[in-house]
Structures are given as C-alpha cells and as structure tokens.
Short mmCIF file of C-alpha atoms in Angstrom, two decimals:
data_model
loop_
_atom_site.label_atom_id
_atom_site.label_comp_id
_atom_site.label_asym_id
_atom_site.label_seq_id
_atom_site.Cartn_x
_atom_site.Cartn_y
_atom_site.Cartn_z
CA UNK A 25 -0.97 -28.20 -2.85
CA UNK A 26 -0.95 -27.18 0.80
CA UNK A 27 0.86 -24.03 1.90
CA UNK A 28 3.05 -26.08 4.24
CA UNK A 29 4.24 -28.10 1.27
CA UNK A 30 5.51 -24.89 -0.35
CA UNK A 31 7.02 -23.12 2.65
CA UNK A 32 7.06 -24.19 6.28
CA UNK A 33 8.91 -21.88 8.66
CA UNK A 34 9.95 -24.62 11.09
CA UNK A 35 11.20 -26.86 8.29
CA UNK A 36 12.92 -23.91 6.65
CA UNK A 37 14.64 -23.01 9.91
CA UNK A 38 16.09 -26.51 10.23
CA UNK A 39 17.14 -26.57 6.58
CA UNK A 40 18.70 -23.09 6.74
CA UNK A 41 20.67 -24.04 9.85
CA UNK A 42 21.94 -27.15 8.08
CA UNK A 43 22.75 -25.12 4.96
CA UNK A 44 24.62 -22.59 7.09
CA UNK A 45 26.75 -25.30 8.71
CA UNK A 46 27.46 -26.94 5.35
CA UNK A 47 28.42 -23.66 3.74
CA UNK A 48 30.67 -22.76 6.65
CA UNK A 49 32.39 -26.13 6.38
CA UNK A 50 32.97 -25.61 2.66
CA UNK A 51 33.80 -21.90 2.68
CA UNK A 52 34.52 -20.79 6.25
CA UNK A 53 38.31 -20.97 5.94
CA UNK A 54 38.24 -19.09 2.64
CA UNK A 55 36.00 -16.42 4.17
CA UNK A 56 38.34 -15.93 7.11
CA UNK A 57 41.32 -15.78 4.76
CA UNK A 58 39.72 -13.08 2.62
CA UNK A 59 38.21 -11.04 5.44
CA UNK A 60 41.08 -11.16 7.94
CA UNK A 61 44.32 -12.06 6.15
CA UNK A 62 43.84 -9.59 3.29
CA UNK A 63 43.97 -6.45 5.49
CA UNK A 64 46.63 -7.93 7.77
CA UNK A 65 48.92 -8.95 4.90
CA UNK A 66 48.39 -5.58 3.22
CA UNK A 67 49.40 -3.82 6.44
CA UNK A 68 52.60 -5.77 6.97
CA UNK A 69 53.66 -5.77 3.31
CA UNK A 70 53.18 -1.99 3.07
CA UNK A 71 55.23 -1.39 6.21
CA UNK A 72 57.91 -3.78 4.99
CA UNK A 73 58.25 -1.91 1.68
CA UNK A 74 58.32 1.44 3.48
CA UNK A 75 61.03 0.20 5.83
CA UNK A 76 63.16 -1.04 2.93
CA UNK A 77 62.63 1.93 0.62
CA UNK A 78 62.16 4.86 3.02
CA UNK A 79 63.39 3.51 6.37
CA UNK A 80 60.07 4.55 7.91
CA UNK A 81 57.19 2.68 9.54
CA UNK A 82 54.20 3.96 7.61
CA UNK A 83 51.00 1.93 7.29
CA UNK A 84 48.84 1.74 4.16
CA UNK A 85 46.70 4.80 3.54
CA UNK A 86 42.94 4.71 3.09
CA UNK A 87 43.25 4.73 -0.69
CA UNK A 88 45.26 1.50 -0.82
CA UNK A 89 43.12 -0.15 1.84
CA UNK A 90 39.95 0.78 -0.07
CA UNK A 91 41.37 -0.80 -3.22
CA UNK A 92 42.26 -4.01 -1.36
CA UNK A 93 38.77 -4.04 0.17
CA UNK A 94 37.25 -3.93 -3.32
CA UNK A 95 39.55 -6.76 -4.43
CA UNK A 96 38.55 -8.81 -1.37
CA UNK A 97 34.86 -8.17 -2.07
CA UNK A 98 35.26 -9.40 -5.64
CA UNK A 99 37.05 -12.53 -4.40
CA UNK A 100 34.25 -13.18 -1.91
CA UNK A 101 31.48 -12.70 -4.47
CA UNK A 102 33.18 -14.86 -7.10
CA UNK A 103 34.27 -17.78 -4.92
CA UNK A 104 31.50 -18.16 -2.33
CA UNK A 105 28.62 -19.45 -4.53
CA UNK A 106 30.84 -22.02 -6.24
CA UNK A 107 32.20 -23.34 -2.95
CA UNK A 108 28.79 -23.56 -1.27
CA UNK A 109 26.48 -24.59 -4.12
CA UNK A 110 28.60 -25.52 -7.11
CA UNK A 111 28.49 -29.23 -6.32
CA UNK A 112 24.77 -29.57 -6.96
CA UNK A 113 25.57 -29.98 -10.68
CA UNK A 114 27.50 -33.15 -9.80
CA UNK A 115 25.50 -36.36 -9.89
CA UNK A 116 26.19 -37.63 -6.37
CA UNK A 117 25.85 -34.35 -4.47
CA UNK A 118 23.05 -33.15 -6.74
CA UNK A 119 21.02 -36.26 -6.02
CA UNK A 120 21.58 -35.72 -2.30
CA UNK A 121 20.50 -32.08 -2.67
CA UNK A 122 17.25 -33.12 -4.34
CA UNK A 123 16.39 -35.52 -1.52
CA UNK A 124 16.88 -32.97 1.27
CA UNK A 125 13.66 -32.51 3.31
CA UNK A 126 12.82 -29.01 2.11
CA UNK A 127 10.73 -27.53 -0.68
CA UNK A 128 12.23 -25.86 -3.73
CA UNK A 129 11.18 -22.46 -2.42
CA UNK A 130 12.89 -23.08 0.90
CA UNK A 131 16.09 -24.13 -0.85
CA UNK A 132 15.89 -21.07 -3.09
CA UNK A 133 15.35 -18.68 -0.18
CA UNK A 134 18.21 -20.27 1.75
CA UNK A 135 20.54 -19.89 -1.24
CA UNK A 136 19.56 -16.26 -1.67
CA UNK A 137 20.02 -15.40 2.00
CA UNK A 138 23.38 -17.16 2.22
CA UNK A 139 24.81 -15.71 -0.97
CA UNK A 140 23.43 -12.19 -1.03
CA UNK A 141 23.03 -11.31 2.66
CA UNK A 142 24.73 -13.61 5.18
CA UNK A 143 28.10 -14.11 3.45
CA UNK A 144 28.57 -10.45 2.35
CA UNK A 145 27.46 -9.11 5.74
CA UNK A 146 29.77 -11.46 7.63
CA UNK A 147 32.65 -10.81 5.25
CA UNK A 148 32.23 -7.03 5.46
CA UNK A 149 31.94 -7.11 9.26
CA UNK A 150 35.12 -9.19 9.65
CA UNK A 151 37.10 -7.16 7.12
CA UNK A 152 36.01 -3.73 8.38
CA UNK A 153 36.48 -4.83 11.98
CA UNK A 154 40.00 -6.02 11.25
CA UNK A 155 40.75 -2.76 9.43
CA UNK A 156 39.41 -0.72 12.38
CA UNK A 157 41.59 -2.66 14.83
CA UNK A 158 44.69 -2.13 12.67
CA UNK A 159 44.02 1.61 12.38
CA UNK A 160 43.38 1.88 16.13
CA UNK A 161 46.69 0.18 16.91
CA UNK A 162 48.72 2.05 14.29
CA UNK A 163 47.75 5.67 13.66
CA UNK A 164 50.03 5.90 10.62
CA UNK A 165 47.22 4.19 8.67
CA UNK A 166 44.92 7.15 9.22
CA UNK A 167 41.17 6.70 9.33
CA UNK A 168 39.61 3.28 9.12
CA UNK A 169 37.38 2.42 6.17
CA UNK A 170 34.12 2.88 8.08
CA UNK A 171 35.08 6.37 9.26
CA UNK A 172 36.26 7.27 5.77
CA UNK A 173 33.01 6.07 4.18
CA UNK A 174 30.91 7.99 6.70
CA UNK A 175 32.85 11.17 6.02
CA UNK A 176 32.45 10.68 2.27
CA UNK A 177 28.68 10.27 2.67
CA UNK A 178 28.51 13.41 4.80
CA UNK A 179 30.50 15.40 2.24
CA UNK A 180 28.34 14.19 -0.64
CA UNK A 181 25.09 14.73 1.22
CA UNK A 182 25.91 18.22 2.47
CA UNK A 183 26.28 19.94 -0.92
CA UNK A 184 23.70 22.67 -0.42
CA UNK A 185 26.13 25.33 0.72
CA UNK A 186 28.61 24.38 -2.00
CA UNK A 187 26.06 24.50 -4.81
CA UNK A 188 24.53 27.70 -3.53
CA UNK A 189 27.97 29.32 -3.52
CA UNK A 190 27.90 29.04 -7.32
CA UNK A 191 24.72 31.09 -7.55
CA UNK A 192 25.39 34.41 -9.24
CA UNK A 193 23.82 36.52 -11.94
CA UNK A 194 24.41 33.83 -14.57
CA UNK A 195 23.36 30.75 -12.58
CA UNK A 196 19.85 30.52 -11.23
CA UNK A 197 18.99 29.28 -7.78
CA UNK A 198 16.68 26.69 -9.34
CA UNK A 199 19.51 25.06 -11.30
CA UNK A 200 21.84 25.03 -8.30
CA UNK A 201 19.10 23.54 -6.11
CA UNK A 202 18.43 20.89 -8.76
CA UNK A 203 22.08 19.81 -8.75
CA UNK A 204 21.99 19.71 -4.96
CA UNK A 205 18.91 17.47 -5.00
CA UNK A 206 20.48 15.02 -7.44
CA UNK A 207 23.72 14.85 -5.44
CA UNK A 208 21.68 14.20 -2.31
CA UNK A 209 19.93 11.29 -4.03
CA UNK A 210 23.08 9.57 -5.23
CA UNK A 211 24.74 9.99 -1.83
CA UNK A 212 22.04 7.91 -0.13
CA UNK A 213 23.70 4.57 0.79
CA UNK A 214 20.35 2.74 0.72
CA UNK A 215 20.26 3.33 -3.02
CA UNK A 216 23.06 0.79 -3.47
CA UNK A 217 21.60 -2.13 -1.49
CA UNK A 218 20.21 -3.75 -4.62
CA UNK A 219 23.64 -3.47 -6.22
CA UNK A 220 24.86 -6.18 -3.83
CA UNK A 221 22.18 -8.54 -5.13
CA UNK A 222 23.10 -7.65 -8.70
CA UNK A 223 26.72 -8.62 -8.03
CA UNK A 224 26.15 -11.85 -6.09
CA UNK A 225 23.20 -13.39 -7.95
CA UNK A 226 24.94 -13.85 -11.33
CA UNK A 227 27.66 -15.95 -9.73
CA UNK A 228 25.10 -18.01 -7.82
CA UNK A 229 23.25 -18.68 -11.08
CA UNK A 230 26.52 -19.58 -12.79
CA UNK A 231 27.52 -21.89 -9.94
CA UNK A 232 24.34 -23.97 -10.19
CA UNK A 233 23.92 -23.75 -13.97
CA UNK A 234 27.35 -24.50 -15.47
CA UNK A 235 28.79 -27.95 -14.87
CA UNK A 236 32.45 -26.89 -15.19
CA UNK A 237 34.42 -23.70 -15.58
CA UNK A 238 31.73 -22.03 -13.51
CA UNK A 239 33.53 -18.79 -12.63
CA UNK A 240 35.07 -18.19 -16.06
CA UNK A 241 31.83 -18.95 -17.89
CA UNK A 242 29.88 -16.69 -15.55
CA UNK A 243 32.28 -13.80 -16.16
CA UNK A 244 32.07 -14.37 -19.93
CA UNK A 245 28.26 -14.43 -19.72
CA UNK A 246 28.25 -11.14 -17.79
CA UNK A 247 30.59 -9.62 -20.37
CA UNK A 248 28.40 -10.80 -23.25
CA UNK A 249 25.26 -9.44 -21.56
CA UNK A 250 26.95 -6.08 -20.95
CA UNK A 251 28.05 -5.86 -24.58
CA UNK A 252 24.56 -6.72 -25.84
CA UNK A 253 22.98 -4.15 -23.52
CA UNK A 254 25.42 -1.47 -24.67
CA UNK A 255 24.68 -2.20 -28.33
CA UNK A 256 20.92 -2.03 -27.74
CA UNK A 257 21.03 1.16 -25.65
CA UNK A 258 23.51 3.10 -27.80
CA UNK A 259 20.93 4.35 -30.37
CA UNK A 260 18.67 5.60 -27.56
CA UNK A 261 21.47 7.35 -25.66
CA UNK A 262 23.27 8.81 -28.67
CA UNK A 263 20.71 11.54 -29.39
CA UNK A 264 20.47 12.53 -25.74
CA UNK A 265 24.26 12.64 -25.31
CA UNK A 266 24.73 14.64 -28.53
CA UNK A 267 22.23 17.23 -27.30
CA UNK A 268 24.13 17.64 -24.05
CA UNK A 269 27.41 18.12 -25.93
CA UNK A 270 25.86 20.72 -28.23
CA UNK A 271 24.38 22.65 -25.32
CA UNK A 272 27.54 22.55 -23.22
CA UNK A 273 28.67 26.09 -24.08
CA UNK A 274 29.93 28.96 -21.96
CA UNK A 275 26.54 29.58 -20.38
CA UNK A 276 26.64 27.93 -16.92
CA UNK A 277 22.84 27.65 -16.86
CA UNK A 278 22.88 25.73 -20.13
CA UNK A 279 25.33 23.23 -18.69
CA UNK A 280 23.39 22.89 -15.46
CA UNK A 281 20.13 22.63 -17.36
CA UNK A 282 21.06 19.10 -18.44
CA UNK A 283 20.37 18.03 -14.86
CA UNK A 284 16.76 19.00 -15.52
CA UNK A 285 16.59 16.13 -17.99
CA UNK A 286 14.21 13.33 -17.02
CA UNK A 287 17.09 10.84 -16.70
CA UNK A 288 18.84 12.94 -14.09
CA UNK A 289 15.67 14.06 -12.29
CA UNK A 290 14.53 10.44 -11.84
CA UNK A 291 17.96 8.90 -11.51
CA UNK A 292 17.18 6.96 -8.34
CA UNK A 293 13.89 5.62 -9.69
CA UNK A 294 15.46 4.55 -13.00
CA UNK A 295 18.37 2.87 -11.23
CA UNK A 296 16.05 1.07 -8.81
CA UNK A 297 13.73 -0.16 -11.56
CA UNK A 298 16.57 -1.37 -13.80
CA UNK A 299 18.34 -3.14 -10.94
CA UNK A 300 15.09 -4.72 -9.77
CA UNK A 301 14.30 -6.04 -13.26
CA UNK A 302 17.78 -7.57 -13.58
CA UNK A 303 17.68 -9.05 -10.07
CA UNK A 304 14.23 -10.56 -10.62
CA UNK A 305 15.42 -12.09 -13.89
CA UNK A 306 18.43 -13.61 -12.13
CA UNK A 307 16.26 -14.93 -9.30
CA UNK A 308 13.87 -16.43 -11.83
CA UNK A 309 16.80 -18.17 -13.51
CA UNK A 310 17.99 -19.57 -10.18
CA UNK A 311 14.46 -20.75 -9.33
CA UNK A 312 14.02 -22.45 -12.69
CA UNK A 313 17.40 -24.15 -12.38
CA UNK A 314 16.46 -25.56 -8.96
CA UNK A 315 13.05 -26.61 -10.25
CA UNK A 316 14.42 -28.41 -13.32
CA UNK A 317 17.50 -29.93 -11.68
CA UNK A 318 17.61 -33.66 -12.33
CA UNK A 319 20.22 -36.40 -11.97
#
C-alpha cells in the first residue's frame, strides 16, 4: 500500500476542514452556550441572590467560578463527542462516513484533534475570556480564573523558602529539599496535558462504540474500570500504605522520609507512564472501532 493511501496531507487538510465545519454545525451552539452563558448566568444569578438576601451587589468569588468552570468542562467533554461523532453508529450516517474520501488514519487523527485539542482549547479560551471580561468590568468578582491559576502555580512552585523554614535540629536539609523537589514537580502544568486526553478519549470511544445510551454507558464503563483497577492495585498498595502509617510517629524526619519512597521520587514519571498507557489503549480502541465499522 502506498504512503499516500494511508495519509496524505492535502487530502487530510480538506477532510479536517470539512470535519471542522460539520462539527461546528452540530455542536457550535452547545459550545457557545457552555463557554459563554455559563459564566454570564453564574454572574447574574449570584448578584441577584446577593441583592435579595444581602441588598448588596457582589459578584461570584473565584471559588464559585472555579467550580462552575469544572462543571462546564465536564459538560463539554461529555457532550461534544456524541454530538460530533455519535451518529456514525447509525446506518445512514455511518454509511456516509465510510464513503468519505479519506483514509481511516486521517479520520482517526481528525477525530482526535477535534475532541482532545480543538474543542477543549476553544471552549477554555471562550470561557476564560468571558470570565476575564466579567472580572474586568466588575471588580467585586476579584481575580479572574487565569490570574488565580497563575498565582496558584507560582505559590506551589516557590516552596523552597517554605520548606527550608522547617529545617531545624530534627529535620534534615535533605528531607526538606526532597519535599521541595516533589512539590515543584507536581506544580508543573505541563504534567497535566495528558490528563485532558485521558478525560476526552473515553467519551469519544463511547460515542462511536455504543449504539444508544452512549453517555450513560460510557460513564458506567469508566466506573467499572476504576473499580477493577482499585481491586487489582489494593494488594500492592496496602503494604506500602501500612508502612507509612506505622512510621508516621513524632519524628518529623520519619514522616518526611516517606517522600524518599520510589513512588514519590518518581511521581511524574509514574503518572506519565500510566496516563500514556491508558491513552494509547483508548486510541487503539478508537482506531479498531473505525477500522471495523460496517453498515
């Protein structure tokens, strides 16, 4: 088979543009509703309640707006794949999908880009932009979400002085430095990029795999997988956790020494490997579903 038959950049560009237009037609209004109306409605409802209850005009604080942002993100992740690609399990649309002038790889890449990169990026940009405009117009809301997140990252990343302040005769510099290194690793925002794929890909797989009840069945499948993973991992984690509990006595160095455990020292590597394995398995499932799709 020729390389052009597998992936042709010009053909992929035309197909991706068409896929983008189709997805916008199917989901554009929902995206705008989630990304723009959610923060606007939250702002006006909060002020309305404050006017009724306290007779004051006081916008939603960053805590409430962060919670609504998480809710909006979940709505986006859950609804977008079904709206854009859920119809390919139907006979008429599925047959049309199979006859589109693009290879399976090109269709797969387009699905991945739309679901895991384009839609989240556009949704986040619209939502955070709307939130920034609201906070700029009404200072009772406080900091916008972007400014709040940047400050949180700075506070988490700059823990050296804080950890070193705990150094005394009973706590060694090595243990304090180790805690500082681990906190610096988990405060790196790039560590969580693959988490976006891990959230969006299951719902894309569910949208193209299940013929009905796509969202509910996907959530149930995620729950079942989580339960199975917990049952399998419990015997391995039980001994390690029991050792930490036994060693957690009044000696500060003993408590801090648990951070010297291999799990904590290689936390970023373990998280990256586990997320990559799960994401590759999900992508393989999506690829196989596209490859075996028949009507």
